C-alpha positions in Angstrom: 16.6 -25.3 11.4 15.6 -23.3 14.5 17.8 -20.4 13.4 16.1 -20.2 9.9 12.7 -20.4 11.5 13.6 -17.6 13.9 15.0 -15.4 11.1 11.9 -16.1 9.0 9.6 -15.1 11.9 11.6 -12.0 12.6 11.4 -10.9 9.0 7.7 -11.7 8.9 6.9 -9.7 12.1 9.0 -6.8 11.0 7.2 -6.7 7.6 3.8 -6.9 9.3 4.6 -4.2 11.8 6.2 -1.8 9.4 3.5 -2.3 6.8 0.8 -1.2 9.3 1.5 2.5 8.9 2.9 4.5 6.0 4.5 7.9 6.4 1.8 10.5 6.1 2.2 13.0 3.2 2.9 16.6 4.0 -0.4 18.2 4.9 -0.2 21.6 6.6 -3.8 22.8 6.0 -5.7 23.3 9.2 -8.8 21.3 9.8 -12.2 23.0 8.9 -13.4 25.1 11.7 -10.0 26.0 13.2 -10.4 29.5 11.8 -13.8 31.1 11.9 -14.0 34.7 10.5 -17.1 36.8 10.9 -18.1 39.7 8.6 -16.5 42.4 10.8 -13.2 40.6 11.0 -12.7 40.4 7.2 -9.8 42.5 5.8 -10.4 44.9 2.9 -7.3 43.9 0.9 -6.5 41.9 -2.2 -3.9 39.2 -1.4 -1.9 39.1 -4.6 0.9 36.7 -3.7 2.3 34.4 -1.0 6.0 33.9 -0.7 7.6 31.3 1.7 11.3 31.3 2.6 13.6 29.9 5.2 15.5 32.2 7.5 19.2 32.6 7.0 21.4 31.2 9.7 21.9 34.6 11.3 18.1 35.2 11.5 17.0 31.7 12.7 15.4 31.4 16.1 16.4 27.7 16.3 17.2 24.9 14.0 15.3 24.5 10.7 15.2 20.8 10.1 13.7 20.2 6.6 14.3 16.4 6.4 16.6 13.8 5.1 16.6 14.7 1.4 18.0 18.2 1.9 17.1 20.6 -0.9 14.5 18.4 -2.5 12.5 18.1 0.7 13.0 21.8 1.5 11.5 22.7 -1.8 8.6 20.4 -1.2 8.2 21.7 2.3 8.0 25.3 1.1 5.6 24.6 -1.7 3.3 22.5 0.6 3.4 25.3 3.2 2.6 28.0 0.6 -0.3 26.0 -0.9 -1.6 25.2 2.6 -1.5 28.9 3.5 -3.3 29.7 0.3 -6.0 27.1 0.9 -6.5 28.1 4.5 -6.8 31.8 3.6 -9.2 31.1 0.9 -11.4 28.9 3.1 -11.4 31.4 5.9 -12.6 34.2 3.6 -10.4 36.6 5.7 -9.5 38.7 2.7 -12.0 40.4 0.5 -11.4 43.3 -1.9 -13.7 46.2 -2.2 -11.3 48.9 -3.6 -8.8 47.8 -0.8 -5.1 47.6 -0.8 -3.1 45.1 -2.9 -0.9 43.1 -0.5 1.6 40.3 -0.4 2.1 37.7 2.4 5.7 36.9 3.3 6.1 33.8 5.5 9.6 33.1 6.7 10.3 29.8 8.6 12.4 30.9 11.6 12.4 27.5 13.5 11.3 24.0 12.6 12.6 21.6 15.2 11.6 18.0 15.7 13.5 15.8 18.2 15.6 13.1 16.6 14.2 10.5 18.9 11.1 10.3 21.1 7.6 9.0 21.5 5.5 12.1 21.1 8.0 14.0 18.8 7.0 17.4 20.1 7.8 19.7 17.1 8.3 23.5 17.6 7.7 25.9 14.8 8.1 29.7 14.6 7.2 31.5 11.4 7.5 35.3 10.8 4.4 36.5 8.9 4.6 39.9 7.2 1.9 41.5 5.1 3.3 44.0 2.7 1.3 46.9 1.1 2.4 46.6 -2.5 1.9 50.2 -3.3 3.6 51.8 -0.3 6.1 49.1 0.7 4.8 49.4 4.3 4.4 46.3 6.5 0.7 46.2 7.6 1.3 43.1 9.7 4.6 41.7 11.2 4.4 38.9 13.8 6.3 35.8 14.8 3.8 33.0 15.3 4.7 30.0 17.4 3.2 26.6 17.5 3.7 23.0 18.7 2.6 19.7 17.3 2.9 16.2 18.8 1.3 12.8 18.6 0.5 10.1 21.2 2.8 7.2 21.5 0.1 4.8 20.2 -0.4 6.9 16.9 1.9 4.5 15.0 4.6 2.0 15.8 7.2 3.5 13.4 8.9 6.6 14.8 9.2 8.2 11.4 5.4 8.1 11.0 4.9 9.8 14.4 7.6 12.4 13.6 6.0 13.2 10.2 2.6 13.6 11.7 3.9 15.8 14.5 5.5 18.0 11.9 2.2 18.2 10.0 0.3 19.1 13.2 2.8 21.8 14.2 2.5 23.5 10.8 -1.3 23.2 10.7 -1.5 24.8 14.2 0.9 27.6 13.0 -1.3 28.5 10.1 -4.4 28.5 12.2 -2.7 30.6 14.9 -1.6 33.1 12.2 -5.0 33.5 10.7 -6.7 33.8 14.2 -4.1 36.4 15.2 -4.5 38.3 12.0 -8.3 38.4 12.2 -8.0 39.9 15.8 -5.2 42.4 15.0 -6.2 43.3 11.5 -4.0 45.3 9.2 -2.1 48.4 10.5 -3.2 51.6 8.7 -0.1 53.2 7.4 
């Protein structure tokens, strides 16, 4: 009788604790106000396309951990990253076109590492951003942008929830770092 009671209590507590937090969805869009662009920093270019890829093994600057579901998660990660980049660029109003160049943004994930176990799940991301002039083929911007994301130990009981949120924060920070770097550097005149 005591054994059944103990098992019932254990199942009940486990259900309660694991039900307190769900895995956050992929959300890589930086918070409002992380990228503030003034009129002089805007770029006279028409951003026609955004392409997101993962580095090949010989190009990687560390592991690229895309998740437990392999190719399905990788596809979702790339699409979420692309749409988050697009949204952040649109909201920042960094690009405007007054007879400017037509450009494409290439974002290559070079490193995406989250520790397998931990409390804060400090995630390290490096993305190579290149802006290509579509008429000349010249790179007007070419930088590796690095970022980190982590959560406090009390963010959630379940480690998978903390790990997922740390990954979201690392990618949000990477996009914000890219846009802030681009507004300062501008586009190379070639």
